[in-house]
Amino acid sequence: DGGITQSPKYLFRKEGQNVTLSCEQNLNHDAMYWYRQDPGQGLRLIYYSQIVNDFQKGDIAEGYSVSREKKESFPLTVTSAQKNPTAFYLCASSTQLAGSYEQYFGPGTRLTVT
Amino acid sequence: LAKTTQPISMDSYEGQEVNITCSHNNIATNDYITWYQQFPSQGPRFIIQGYKTKVTNEVASLFIPADRKSSTLSLPRVSLSDTAVYYCLLLYSGGYQKVTFGIGTKLQVIP
């Protein structure tokens, strides 16, 4: 059963701690993305990756870091430099980076930092 | 400048047809009109995509006039489970452009 998995579904951290959100896909997609969603808002792009070992900053990359060591994995680290990290984080993938290709989304991780 | 404009919210009774219109006056030749659906605390899900005229699938229909400056997502006979946020996007087929999900249209289906 192909798809995108994100874990955990809920994550709680203390302020000042780094935290890594997992994203795995078995769709054999080249492109992967991370979005952030705040209550009542749309999705904002954090990072995206076209191929292994390559990734680009999105609109709100400050305070976040990513890696793409394997095609199927694109973990996101929320660092202590991110001023307002509490949000709903969504990972997505698509066949190619070209915009018209459908993006498949994972179930999301809700991060709460106190 | 926003690429698309759609109503912030809509209400509909169960069993009715719902039409959500999206304006995209500056649509480019290589843009595909694409709609996603998002339920609370879930990731968005692709519904339908079109370039011109009419596209229909098992979930919805998409109507696009000849000038492509607007589009209408039509949901037939909605049920309570169609309560969700619907996003209208322009996806560029000529290469990569960052995808922008605005706040979408929050559809509330009423029993």
mmCIF file with all atom_site columns, C-alpha atoms in Angstrom:
data_model
loop_
_atom_site.group_PDB
_atom_site.id
_atom_site.type_symbol
_atom_site.label_atom_id
_atom_site.label_alt_id
_atom_site.label_comp_id
_atom_site.label_asym_id
_atom_site.label_entity_id
_atom_site.label_seq_id
_atom_site.pdbx_PDB_ins_code
_atom_site.Cartn_x
_atom_site.Cartn_y
_atom_site.Cartn_z
_atom_site.occupancy
_atom_site.B_iso_or_equiv
_atom_site.pdbx_formal_charge
_atom_site.auth_seq_id
_atom_site.auth_comp_id
_atom_site.auth_asym_id
_atom_site.auth_atom_id
_atom_site.pdbx_PDB_model_num
ATOM 1   C CA . ASP A 1 1   ? 0.000   0.000  0.000   1.00 0.00 ? 1   ASP A CA 1
ATOM 2   C CA . GLY A 1 2   ? 1.863   3.070  -1.252  1.00 0.00 ? 2   GLY A CA 1
ATOM 3   C CA . GLY A 1 3   ? 1.847   6.397  0.493   1.00 0.00 ? 3   GLY A CA 1
ATOM 4   C CA . ILE A 1 4   ? 3.566   8.877  2.761   1.00 0.00 ? 4   ILE A CA 1
ATOM 5   C CA . THR A 1 5   ? 4.015   8.329  6.448   1.00 0.00 ? 5   THR A CA 1
ATOM 6   C CA . GLN A 1 6   ? 4.813   10.952 9.022   1.00 0.00 ? 6   GLN A CA 1
ATOM 7   C CA . SER A 1 7   ? 5.647   10.231 12.585  1.00 0.00 ? 7   SER A CA 1
ATOM 8   C CA . PRO A 1 8   ? 4.723   10.915 15.228  1.00 0.00 ? 8   PRO A CA 1
ATOM 9   C CA . LYS A 1 9   ? 1.227   12.339 14.800  1.00 0.00 ? 9   LYS A CA 1
ATOM 10  C CA . TYR A 1 10  ? 1.605   14.516 17.900  1.00 0.00 ? 10  TYR A CA 1
ATOM 11  C CA . LEU A 1 11  ? 4.886   15.806 19.304  1.00 0.00 ? 11  LEU A CA 1
ATOM 12  C CA . PHE A 1 12  ? 5.546   17.865 22.387  1.00 0.00 ? 12  PHE A CA 1
ATOM 13  C CA . ARG A 1 13  ? 8.830   19.604 23.150  1.00 0.00 ? 13  ARG A CA 1
ATOM 14  C CA . LYS A 1 14  ? 10.255  22.138 25.518  1.00 0.00 ? 14  LYS A CA 1
ATOM 15  C CA . GLU A 1 15  ? 11.419  25.455 24.181  1.00 0.00 ? 15  GLU A CA 1
ATOM 16  C CA . GLY A 1 16  ? 15.097  25.418 23.252  1.00 0.00 ? 16  GLY A CA 1
ATOM 17  C CA . GLN A 1 17  ? 15.175  21.817 22.098  1.00 0.00 ? 17  GLN A CA 1
ATOM 18  C CA . ASN A 1 18  ? 15.695  20.704 18.541  1.00 0.00 ? 18  ASN A CA 1
ATOM 19  C CA . VAL A 1 19  ? 13.186  18.191 17.216  1.00 0.00 ? 19  VAL A CA 1
ATOM 20  C CA . THR A 1 20  ? 13.183  16.061 14.073  1.00 0.00 ? 20  THR A CA 1
ATOM 21  C CA . LEU A 1 21  ? 10.011  15.169 12.196  1.00 0.00 ? 21  LEU A CA 1
ATOM 22  C CA . SER A 1 22  ? 10.042  12.031 10.106  1.00 0.00 ? 22  SER A CA 1
ATOM 23  C CA . CYS A 1 23  ? 8.720   11.708 6.546   1.00 0.00 ? 23  CYS A CA 1
ATOM 24  C CA . GLU A 1 24  ? 8.930   8.519  4.502   1.00 0.00 ? 24  GLU A CA 1
ATOM 25  C CA . GLN A 1 25  ? 7.398   7.726  1.115   1.00 0.00 ? 25  GLN A CA 1
ATOM 26  C CA . ASN A 1 26  ? 7.246   4.466  -0.841  1.00 0.00 ? 26  ASN A CA 1
ATOM 27  C CA . LEU A 1 27  ? 5.801   6.004  -3.997  1.00 0.00 ? 27  LEU A CA 1
ATOM 28  C CA . ASN A 1 28  ? 9.207   6.176  -5.697  1.00 0.00 ? 28  ASN A CA 1
ATOM 29  C CA . HIS A 1 29  ? 8.729   9.922  -6.089  1.00 0.00 ? 29  HIS A CA 1
ATOM 30  C CA . ASP A 1 30  ? 11.696  12.127 -6.864  1.00 0.00 ? 30  ASP A CA 1
ATOM 31  C CA . ALA A 1 31  ? 10.414  15.348 -5.309  1.00 0.00 ? 31  ALA A CA 1
ATOM 32  C CA . MET A 1 32  ? 9.555   15.910 -1.663  1.00 0.00 ? 32  MET A CA 1
ATOM 33  C CA . TYR A 1 33  ? 8.329   18.941 0.255   1.00 0.00 ? 33  TYR A CA 1
ATOM 34  C CA . TRP A 1 34  ? 7.738   20.255 3.759   1.00 0.00 ? 34  TRP A CA 1
ATOM 35  C CA . TYR A 1 35  ? 4.928   22.670 4.567   1.00 0.00 ? 35  TYR A CA 1
ATOM 36  C CA . ARG A 1 36  ? 3.824   24.394 7.715   1.00 0.00 ? 36  ARG A CA 1
ATOM 37  C CA . GLN A 1 37  ? 0.189   25.188 8.486   1.00 0.00 ? 37  GLN A CA 1
ATOM 38  C CA . ASP A 1 38  ? -1.019  27.480 11.268  1.00 0.00 ? 38  ASP A CA 1
ATOM 39  C CA . PRO A 1 39  ? -4.651  27.518 12.473  1.00 0.00 ? 39  PRO A CA 1
ATOM 40  C CA . GLY A 1 40  ? -7.016  28.935 9.851   1.00 0.00 ? 40  GLY A CA 1
ATOM 41  C CA . GLN A 1 41  ? -4.175  29.520 7.436   1.00 0.00 ? 41  GLN A CA 1
ATOM 42  C CA . GLY A 1 42  ? -2.977  28.028 4.201   1.00 0.00 ? 42  GLY A CA 1
ATOM 43  C CA . LEU A 1 43  ? 0.179   26.001 3.739   1.00 0.00 ? 43  LEU A CA 1
ATOM 44  C CA . ARG A 1 44  ? 3.588   27.657 3.627   1.00 0.00 ? 44  ARG A CA 1
ATOM 45  C CA . LEU A 1 45  ? 6.543   25.962 1.974   1.00 0.00 ? 45  LEU A CA 1
ATOM 46  C CA . ILE A 1 46  ? 9.562   25.339 4.221   1.00 0.00 ? 46  ILE A CA 1
ATOM 47  C CA . TYR A 1 47  ? 11.909  23.240 2.072   1.00 0.00 ? 47  TYR A CA 1
ATOM 48  C CA . TYR A 1 48  ? 11.707  21.140 -1.046  1.00 0.00 ? 48  TYR A CA 1
ATOM 49  C CA . SER A 1 49  ? 13.945  18.570 -2.680  1.00 0.00 ? 49  SER A CA 1
ATOM 50  C CA . GLN A 1 50  ? 14.091  17.485 -6.290  1.00 0.00 ? 50  GLN A CA 1
ATOM 51  C CA . ILE A 1 51  ? 16.556  14.624 -5.927  1.00 0.00 ? 51  ILE A CA 1
ATOM 52  C CA . VAL A 1 52  ? 18.710  12.901 -3.343  1.00 0.00 ? 52  VAL A CA 1
ATOM 53  C CA . ASN A 1 53  ? 21.347  15.099 -1.727  1.00 0.00 ? 53  ASN A CA 1
ATOM 54  C CA . ASP A 1 54  ? 19.755  18.254 -3.090  1.00 0.00 ? 54  ASP A CA 1
ATOM 55  C CA . PHE A 1 55  ? 17.234  20.568 -1.443  1.00 0.00 ? 55  PHE A CA 1
ATOM 56  C CA . GLN A 1 56  ? 16.152  24.178 -1.669  1.00 0.00 ? 56  GLN A CA 1
ATOM 57  C CA . LYS A 1 57  ? 14.730  26.712 0.766   1.00 0.00 ? 57  LYS A CA 1
ATOM 58  C CA . GLY A 1 58  ? 11.091  27.582 0.509   1.00 0.00 ? 58  GLY A CA 1
ATOM 59  C CA . ASP A 1 59  ? 9.367   30.692 1.791   1.00 0.00 ? 59  ASP A CA 1
ATOM 60  C CA . ILE A 1 60  ? 9.962   30.166 5.519   1.00 0.00 ? 60  ILE A CA 1
ATOM 61  C CA . ALA A 1 61  ? 13.155  28.140 5.886   1.00 0.00 ? 61  ALA A CA 1
ATOM 62  C CA . GLU A 1 62  ? 14.649  30.109 8.774   1.00 0.00 ? 62  GLU A CA 1
ATOM 63  C CA . GLY A 1 63  ? 14.961  27.962 11.876  1.00 0.00 ? 63  GLY A CA 1
ATOM 64  C CA . TYR A 1 64  ? 14.519  24.705 9.972   1.00 0.00 ? 64  TYR A CA 1
ATOM 65  C CA . SER A 1 65  ? 16.896  22.220 8.379   1.00 0.00 ? 65  SER A CA 1
ATOM 66  C CA . VAL A 1 66  ? 16.433  19.143 6.204   1.00 0.00 ? 66  VAL A CA 1
ATOM 67  C CA . SER A 1 67  ? 18.399  16.297 4.681   1.00 0.00 ? 67  SER A CA 1
ATOM 68  C CA . ARG A 1 68  ? 17.770  14.021 1.723   1.00 0.00 ? 68  ARG A CA 1
ATOM 69  C CA . GLU A 1 69  ? 20.173  11.123 2.014   1.00 0.00 ? 69  GLU A CA 1
ATOM 70  C CA . LYS A 1 70  ? 17.715  8.591  0.640   1.00 0.00 ? 70  LYS A CA 1
ATOM 71  C CA . LYS A 1 71  ? 15.064  8.968  -2.030  1.00 0.00 ? 71  LYS A CA 1
ATOM 72  C CA . GLU A 1 72  ? 12.308  7.818  0.265   1.00 0.00 ? 72  GLU A CA 1
ATOM 73  C CA . SER A 1 73  ? 13.177  9.923  3.299   1.00 0.00 ? 73  SER A CA 1
ATOM 74  C CA . PHE A 1 74  ? 13.083  13.678 3.912   1.00 0.00 ? 74  PHE A CA 1
ATOM 75  C CA . PRO A 1 75  ? 13.336  14.472 7.650   1.00 0.00 ? 75  PRO A CA 1
ATOM 76  C CA . LEU A 1 76  ? 12.753  17.994 8.936   1.00 0.00 ? 76  LEU A CA 1
ATOM 77  C CA . THR A 1 77  ? 14.538  19.375 11.989  1.00 0.00 ? 77  THR A CA 1
ATOM 78  C CA . VAL A 1 78  ? 12.930  22.236 13.837  1.00 0.00 ? 78  VAL A CA 1
ATOM 79  C CA . THR A 1 79  ? 15.755  24.020 15.597  1.00 0.00 ? 79  THR A CA 1
ATOM 80  C CA . SER A 1 80  ? 15.690  26.205 18.655  1.00 0.00 ? 80  SER A CA 1
ATOM 81  C CA . ALA A 1 81  ? 16.207  29.166 16.305  1.00 0.00 ? 81  ALA A CA 1
ATOM 82  C CA . GLN A 1 82  ? 12.649  28.839 15.025  1.00 0.00 ? 82  GLN A CA 1
ATOM 83  C CA . LYS A 1 83  ? 10.814  31.528 16.973  1.00 0.00 ? 83  LYS A CA 1
ATOM 84  C CA . ASN A 1 84  ? 7.313   30.101 16.770  1.00 0.00 ? 84  ASN A CA 1
ATOM 85  C CA . PRO A 1 85  ? 7.570   26.382 16.069  1.00 0.00 ? 85  PRO A CA 1
ATOM 86  C CA . THR A 1 86  ? 4.131   25.274 17.273  1.00 0.00 ? 86  THR A CA 1
ATOM 87  C CA . ALA A 1 87  ? 2.222   24.320 14.120  1.00 0.00 ? 87  ALA A CA 1
ATOM 88  C CA . PHE A 1 88  ? 0.923   21.495 11.944  1.00 0.00 ? 88  PHE A CA 1
ATOM 89  C CA . TYR A 1 89  ? 3.674   20.147 9.670   1.00 0.00 ? 89  TYR A CA 1
ATOM 90  C CA . LEU A 1 90  ? 2.900   18.427 6.390   1.00 0.00 ? 90  LEU A CA 1
ATOM 91  C CA . CYS A 1 91  ? 5.208   16.435 4.175   1.00 0.00 ? 91  CYS A CA 1
ATOM 92  C CA . ALA A 1 92  ? 4.398   15.828 0.510   1.00 0.00 ? 92  ALA A CA 1
ATOM 93  C CA . SER A 1 93  ? 5.905   14.180 -2.529  1.00 0.00 ? 93  SER A CA 1
ATOM 94  C CA . SER A 1 94  ? 5.380   14.240 -6.267  1.00 0.00 ? 94  SER A CA 1
ATOM 95  C CA . THR A 1 95  ? 6.630   12.309 -9.265  1.00 0.00 ? 95  THR A CA 1
ATOM 96  C CA . GLN A 1 96  ? 8.706   15.206 -10.428 1.00 0.00 ? 96  GLN A CA 1
ATOM 97  C CA . LEU A 1 97  ? 9.358   18.737 -9.314  1.00 0.00 ? 97  LEU A CA 1
ATOM 98  C CA . ALA A 1 98  ? 7.390   20.180 -12.223 1.00 0.00 ? 98  ALA A CA 1
ATOM 99  C CA . GLY A 1 99  ? 4.439   22.025 -10.798 1.00 0.00 ? 99  GLY A CA 1
ATOM 100 C CA . SER A 1 100 ? 1.599   20.351 -12.615 1.00 0.00 ? 100 SER A CA 1
ATOM 101 C CA . TYR A 1 101 ? 2.299   17.001 -11.025 1.00 0.00 ? 101 TYR A CA 1
ATOM 102 C CA . GLU A 1 102 ? -0.033  16.069 -8.194  1.00 0.00 ? 102 GLU A CA 1
ATOM 103 C CA . GLN A 1 103 ? 1.435   16.336 -4.720  1.00 0.00 ? 103 GLN A CA 1
ATOM 104 C CA . TYR A 1 104 ? 0.637   13.532 -2.308  1.00 0.00 ? 104 TYR A CA 1
ATOM 105 C CA . PHE A 1 105 ? 0.484   14.566 1.316   1.00 0.00 ? 105 PHE A CA 1
ATOM 106 C CA . GLY A 1 106 ? 1.190   12.695 4.504   1.00 0.00 ? 106 GLY A CA 1
ATOM 107 C CA . PRO A 1 107 ? -1.129  12.773 7.542   1.00 0.00 ? 107 PRO A CA 1
ATOM 108 C CA . GLY A 1 108 ? 0.879   15.522 9.239   1.00 0.00 ? 108 GLY A CA 1
ATOM 109 C CA . THR A 1 109 ? 2.614   16.005 12.565  1.00 0.00 ? 109 THR A CA 1
ATOM 110 C CA . ARG A 1 110 ? 1.243   18.455 15.089  1.00 0.00 ? 110 ARG A CA 1
ATOM 111 C CA . LEU A 1 111 ? 4.130   19.969 17.020  1.00 0.00 ? 111 LEU A CA 1
ATOM 112 C CA . THR A 1 112 ? 3.572   21.790 20.280  1.00 0.00 ? 112 THR A CA 1
ATOM 113 C CA . VAL A 1 113 ? 6.452   23.624 21.909  1.00 0.00 ? 113 VAL A CA 1
ATOM 114 C CA . THR A 1 114 ? 6.037   25.020 25.401  1.00 0.00 ? 114 THR A CA 1
ATOM 115 C CA . LEU B 2 1   ? -0.157  39.412 -5.775  1.00 0.00 ? 1   LEU B CA 1
ATOM 116 C CA . ALA B 2 2   ? -2.288  36.350 -5.141  1.00 0.00 ? 2   ALA B CA 1
ATOM 117 C CA . LYS B 2 3   ? -2.513  34.020 -8.107  1.00 0.00 ? 3   LYS B CA 1
ATOM 118 C CA . THR B 2 4   ? -6.013  32.861 -7.211  1.00 0.00 ? 4   THR B CA 1
ATOM 119 C CA . THR B 2 5   ? -8.992  34.319 -5.368  1.00 0.00 ? 5   THR B CA 1
ATOM 120 C CA . GLN B 2 6   ? -11.791 32.238 -3.895  1.00 0.00 ? 6   GLN B CA 1
ATOM 121 C CA . PRO B 2 7   ? -14.480 32.787 -1.248  1.00 0.00 ? 7   PRO B CA 1
ATOM 122 C CA . ILE B 2 8   ? -13.332 32.306 2.313   1.00 0.00 ? 8   ILE B CA 1
ATOM 123 C CA . SER B 2 9   ? -16.344 30.259 3.323   1.00 0.00 ? 9   SER B CA 1
ATOM 124 C CA . MET B 2 10  ? -19.565 28.707 2.047   1.00 0.00 ? 10  MET B CA 1
ATOM 125 C CA . ASP B 2 11  ? -22.488 26.891 3.638   1.00 0.00 ? 11  ASP B CA 1
ATOM 126 C CA . SER B 2 12  ? -24.649 24.300 1.933   1.00 0.00 ? 12  SER B CA 1
ATOM 127 C CA . TYR B 2 13  ? -27.368 21.873 2.911   1.00 0.00 ? 13  TYR B CA 1
ATOM 128 C CA . GLU B 2 14  ? -26.906 18.182 2.461   1.00 0.00 ? 14  GLU B CA 1
ATOM 129 C CA . GLY B 2 15  ? -27.955 16.881 -0.936  1.00 0.00 ? 15  GLY B CA 1
ATOM 130 C CA . GLN B 2 16  ? -27.393 20.165 -2.735  1.00 0.00 ? 16  GLN B CA 1
ATOM 131 C CA . GLU B 2 17  ? -24.909 20.826 -5.499  1.00 0.00 ? 17  GLU B CA 1
ATOM 132 C CA . VAL B 2 18  ? -22.120 23.148 -4.436  1.00 0.00 ? 18  VAL B CA 1
ATOM 133 C CA . ASN B 2 19  ? -20.202 25.378 -6.815  1.00 0.00 ? 19  ASN B CA 1
ATOM 134 C CA . ILE B 2 20  ? -17.004 27.065 -5.662  1.00 0.00 ? 20  ILE B CA 1
ATOM 135 C CA . THR B 2 21  ? -15.621 29.660 -8.036  1.00 0.00 ? 21  THR B CA 1
ATOM 136 C CA . CYS B 2 22  ? -11.985 30.629 -8.262  1.00 0.00 ? 22  CYS B CA 1
ATOM 137 C CA . SER B 2 23  ? -10.653 33.718 -10.042 1.00 0.00 ? 23  SER B CA 1
ATOM 138 C CA . HIS B 2 24  ? -7.247  33.651 -11.692 1.00 0.00 ? 24  HIS B CA 1
ATOM 139 C CA . ASN B 2 25  ? -7.036  36.667 -13.967 1.00 0.00 ? 25  ASN B CA 1
ATOM 140 C CA . ASN B 2 26  ? -3.297  36.346 -14.533 1.00 0.00 ? 26  ASN B CA 1
ATOM 141 C CA . ILE B 2 27  ? -3.246  32.665 -15.429 1.00 0.00 ? 27  ILE B CA 1
ATOM 142 C CA . ALA B 2 28  ? -0.311  31.694 -17.637 1.00 0.00 ? 28  ALA B CA 1
ATOM 143 C CA . THR B 2 29  ? -0.426  29.537 -20.732 1.00 0.00 ? 29  THR B CA 1
ATOM 144 C CA . ASN B 2 30  ? 1.342   26.684 -18.957 1.00 0.00 ? 30  ASN B CA 1
ATOM 145 C CA . ASP B 2 31  ? -0.782  26.809 -15.793 1.00 0.00 ? 31  ASP B CA 1
ATOM 146 C CA . TYR B 2 32  ? -3.075  23.912 -14.884 1.00 0.00 ? 32  TYR B CA 1
ATOM 147 C CA . ILE B 2 33  ? -6.043  24.631 -12.619 1.00 0.00 ? 33  ILE B CA 1
ATOM 148 C CA . THR B 2 34  ? -5.958  22.243 -9.707  1.00 0.00 ? 34  THR B CA 1
ATOM 149 C CA . TRP B 2 35  ? -8.172  21.718 -6.678  1.00 0.00 ? 35  TRP B CA 1
ATOM 150 C CA . TYR B 2 36  ? -7.312  20.079 -3.387  1.00 0.00 ? 36  TYR B CA 1
ATOM 151 C CA . GLN B 2 37  ? -9.487  19.129 -0.410  1.00 0.00 ? 37  GLN B CA 1
ATOM 152 C CA . GLN B 2 38  ? -8.345  19.211 3.199   1.00 0.00 ? 38  GLN B CA 1
ATOM 153 C CA . PHE B 2 39  ? -10.124 17.781 6.240   1.00 0.00 ? 39  PHE B CA 1
ATOM 154 C CA . PRO B 2 40  ? -9.186  19.056 9.710   1.00 0.00 ? 40  PRO B CA 1
ATOM 155 C CA . SER B 2 41  ? -5.851  17.738 10.956  1.00 0.00 ? 41  SER B CA 1
ATOM 156 C CA . GLN B 2 42  ? -5.155  15.904 7.699   1.00 0.00 ? 42  GLN B CA 1
ATOM 157 C CA . GLY B 2 43  ? -3.021  16.585 4.665   1.00 0.00 ? 43  GLY B CA 1
ATOM 158 C CA . PRO B 2 44  ? -4.647  18.013 1.515   1.00 0.00 ? 44  PRO B CA 1
ATOM 159 C CA . ARG B 2 45  ? -5.891  15.560 -1.081  1.00 0.00 ? 45  ARG B CA 1
ATOM 160 C CA . PHE B 2 46  ? -5.916  16.123 -4.836  1.00 0.00 ? 46  PHE B CA 1
ATOM 161 C CA . ILE B 2 47  ? -9.468  16.322 -6.227  1.00 0.00 ? 47  ILE B CA 1
ATOM 162 C CA . ILE B 2 48  ? -9.309  17.377 -9.849  1.00 0.00 ? 48  ILE B CA 1
ATOM 163 C CA . GLN B 2 49  ? -7.192  19.173 -12.398 1.00 0.00 ? 49  GLN B CA 1
ATOM 164 C CA . GLY B 2 50  ? -7.974  20.742 -15.768 1.00 0.00 ? 50  GLY B CA 1
ATOM 165 C CA . TYR B 2 51  ? -6.657  22.993 -18.480 1.00 0.00 ? 51  TYR B CA 1
ATOM 166 C CA . LYS B 2 52  ? -9.775  24.052 -20.353 1.00 0.00 ? 52  LYS B CA 1
ATOM 167 C CA . THR B 2 53  ? -13.471 23.245 -20.864 1.00 0.00 ? 53  THR B CA 1
ATOM 168 C CA . LYS B 2 54  ? -14.844 20.610 -18.518 1.00 0.00 ? 54  LYS B CA 1
ATOM 169 C CA . VAL B 2 55  ? -13.285 17.814 -16.549 1.00 0.00 ? 55  VAL B CA 1
ATOM 170 C CA . THR B 2 56  ? -15.258 15.259 -14.546 1.00 0.00 ? 56  THR B CA 1
ATOM 171 C CA . ASN B 2 57  ? -14.227 12.459 -12.243 1.00 0.00 ? 57  ASN B CA 1
ATOM 172 C CA . GLU B 2 58  ? -15.937 10.383 -9.602  1.00 0.00 ? 58  GLU B CA 1
ATOM 173 C CA . VAL B 2 59  ? -15.662 13.151 -7.015  1.00 0.00 ? 59  VAL B CA 1
ATOM 174 C CA . ALA B 2 60  ? -16.255 16.462 -8.791  1.00 0.00 ? 60  ALA B CA 1
ATOM 175 C CA . SER B 2 61  ? -16.493 18.431 -12.000 1.00 0.00 ? 61  SER B CA 1
ATOM 176 C CA . LEU B 2 62  ? -14.352 21.350 -13.014 1.00 0.00 ? 62  LEU B CA 1
ATOM 177 C CA . PHE B 2 63  ? -15.674 23.965 -15.397 1.00 0.00 ? 63  PHE B CA 1
ATOM 178 C CA . ILE B 2 64  ? -13.223 26.285 -17.135 1.00 0.00 ? 64  ILE B CA 1
ATOM 179 C CA . PRO B 2 65  ? -14.391 29.008 -19.551 1.00 0.00 ? 65  PRO B CA 1
ATOM 180 C CA . ALA B 2 66  ? -12.556 29.733 -22.762 1.00 0.00 ? 66  ALA B CA 1
ATOM 181 C CA . ASP B 2 67  ? -10.597 32.674 -21.350 1.00 0.00 ? 67  ASP B CA 1
ATOM 182 C CA . ARG B 2 68  ? -9.453  30.514 -18.382 1.00 0.00 ? 68  ARG B CA 1
ATOM 183 C CA . LYS B 2 69  ? -9.599  33.518 -16.039 1.00 0.00 ? 69  LYS B CA 1
ATOM 184 C CA . SER B 2 70  ? -11.847 31.668 -13.639 1.00 0.00 ? 70  SER B CA 1
ATOM 185 C CA . SER B 2 71  ? -12.910 28.141 -12.840 1.00 0.00 ? 71  SER B CA 1
ATOM 186 C CA . THR B 2 72  ? -15.713 26.470 -10.910 1.00 0.00 ? 72  THR B CA 1
ATOM 187 C CA . LEU B 2 73  ? -15.440 23.356 -8.816  1.00 0.00 ? 73  LEU B CA 1
ATOM 188 C CA . SER B 2 74  ? -18.766 21.572 -8.682  1.00 0.00 ? 74  SER B CA 1
ATOM 189 C CA . LEU B 2 75  ? -19.555 19.010 -5.973  1.00 0.00 ? 75  LEU B CA 1
ATOM 190 C CA . PRO B 2 76  ? -22.771 17.112 -6.703  1.00 0.00 ? 76  PRO B CA 1
ATOM 191 C CA . ARG B 2 77  ? -25.162 16.295 -3.870  1.00 0.00 ? 77  ARG B CA 1
ATOM 192 C CA . VAL B 2 78  ? -22.866 17.083 -0.974  1.00 0.00 ? 78  VAL B CA 1
ATOM 193 C CA . SER B 2 79  ? -22.953 15.163 2.276   1.00 0.00 ? 79  SER B CA 1
ATOM 194 C CA . LEU B 2 80  ? -21.720 16.045 5.748   1.00 0.00 ? 80  LEU B CA 1
ATOM 195 C CA . SER B 2 81  ? -18.447 14.324 4.939   1.00 0.00 ? 81  SER B CA 1
ATOM 196 C CA . ASP B 2 82  ? -17.726 16.943 2.273   1.00 0.00 ? 82  ASP B CA 1
ATOM 197 C CA . THR B 2 83  ? -17.214 19.546 4.989   1.00 0.00 ? 83  THR B CA 1
ATOM 198 C CA . ALA B 2 84  ? -13.631 20.606 4.382   1.00 0.00 ? 84  ALA B CA 1
ATOM 199 C CA . VAL B 2 85  ? -11.382 23.347 3.058   1.00 0.00 ? 85  VAL B CA 1
ATOM 200 C CA . TYR B 2 86  ? -11.033 23.475 -0.722  1.00 0.00 ? 86  TYR B CA 1
ATOM 201 C CA . TYR B 2 87  ? -7.956  25.000 -2.333  1.00 0.00 ? 87  TYR B CA 1
ATOM 202 C CA . CYS B 2 88  ? -7.730  26.332 -5.876  1.00 0.00 ? 88  CYS B CA 1
ATOM 203 C CA . LEU B 2 89  ? -4.187  26.326 -7.237  1.00 0.00 ? 89  LEU B CA 1
ATOM 204 C CA . LEU B 2 90  ? -2.418  27.115 -10.482 1.00 0.00 ? 90  LEU B CA 1
ATOM 205 C CA . LEU B 2 91  ? 0.274   24.551 -11.170 1.00 0.00 ? 91  LEU B CA 1
ATOM 206 C CA . TYR B 2 92  ? 2.871   25.449 -13.756 1.00 0.00 ? 92  TYR B CA 1
ATOM 207 C CA . SER B 2 93  ? 3.689   22.657 -16.175 1.00 0.00 ? 93  SER B CA 1
ATOM 208 C CA . GLY B 2 94  ? 6.693   24.362 -17.743 1.00 0.00 ? 94  GLY B CA 1
ATOM 209 C CA . GLY B 2 95  ? 9.020   23.649 -14.861 1.00 0.00 ? 95  GLY B CA 1
ATOM 210 C CA . TYR B 2 96  ? 9.114   24.027 -11.131 1.00 0.00 ? 96  TYR B CA 1
ATOM 211 C CA . GLN B 2 97  ? 7.376   26.921 -9.451  1.00 0.00 ? 97  GLN B CA 1
ATOM 212 C CA . LYS B 2 98  ? 6.630   26.931 -5.770  1.00 0.00 ? 98  LYS B CA 1
ATOM 213 C CA . VAL B 2 99  ? 3.081   25.894 -5.068  1.00 0.00 ? 99  VAL B CA 1
ATOM 214 C CA . THR B 2 100 ? 1.083   28.350 -2.990  1.00 0.00 ? 100 THR B CA 1
ATOM 215 C CA . PHE B 2 101 ? -1.807  27.106 -0.917  1.00 0.00 ? 101 PHE B CA 1
ATOM 216 C CA . GLY B 2 102 ? -3.878  30.110 0.173   1.00 0.00 ? 102 GLY B CA 1
ATOM 217 C CA . ILE B 2 103 ? -6.465  29.918 2.929   1.00 0.00 ? 103 ILE B CA 1
ATOM 218 C CA . GLY B 2 104 ? -8.901  28.173 0.606   1.00 0.00 ? 104 GLY B CA 1
ATOM 219 C CA . THR B 2 105 ? -12.687 27.995 0.877   1.00 0.00 ? 105 THR B CA 1
ATOM 220 C CA . LYS B 2 106 ? -14.115 26.468 4.025   1.00 0.00 ? 106 LYS B CA 1
ATOM 221 C CA . LEU B 2 107 ? -17.228 24.540 3.026   1.00 0.00 ? 107 LEU B CA 1
ATOM 222 C CA . GLN B 2 108 ? -19.660 23.725 5.819   1.00 0.00 ? 108 GLN B CA 1
ATOM 223 C CA . VAL B 2 109 ? -22.359 21.205 4.932   1.00 0.00 ? 109 VAL B CA 1
ATOM 224 C CA . ILE B 2 110 ? -25.438 21.529 7.100   1.00 0.00 ? 110 ILE B CA 1
ATOM 225 C CA . PRO B 2 111 ? -27.793 18.620 7.850   1.00 0.00 ? 111 PRO B CA 1
#
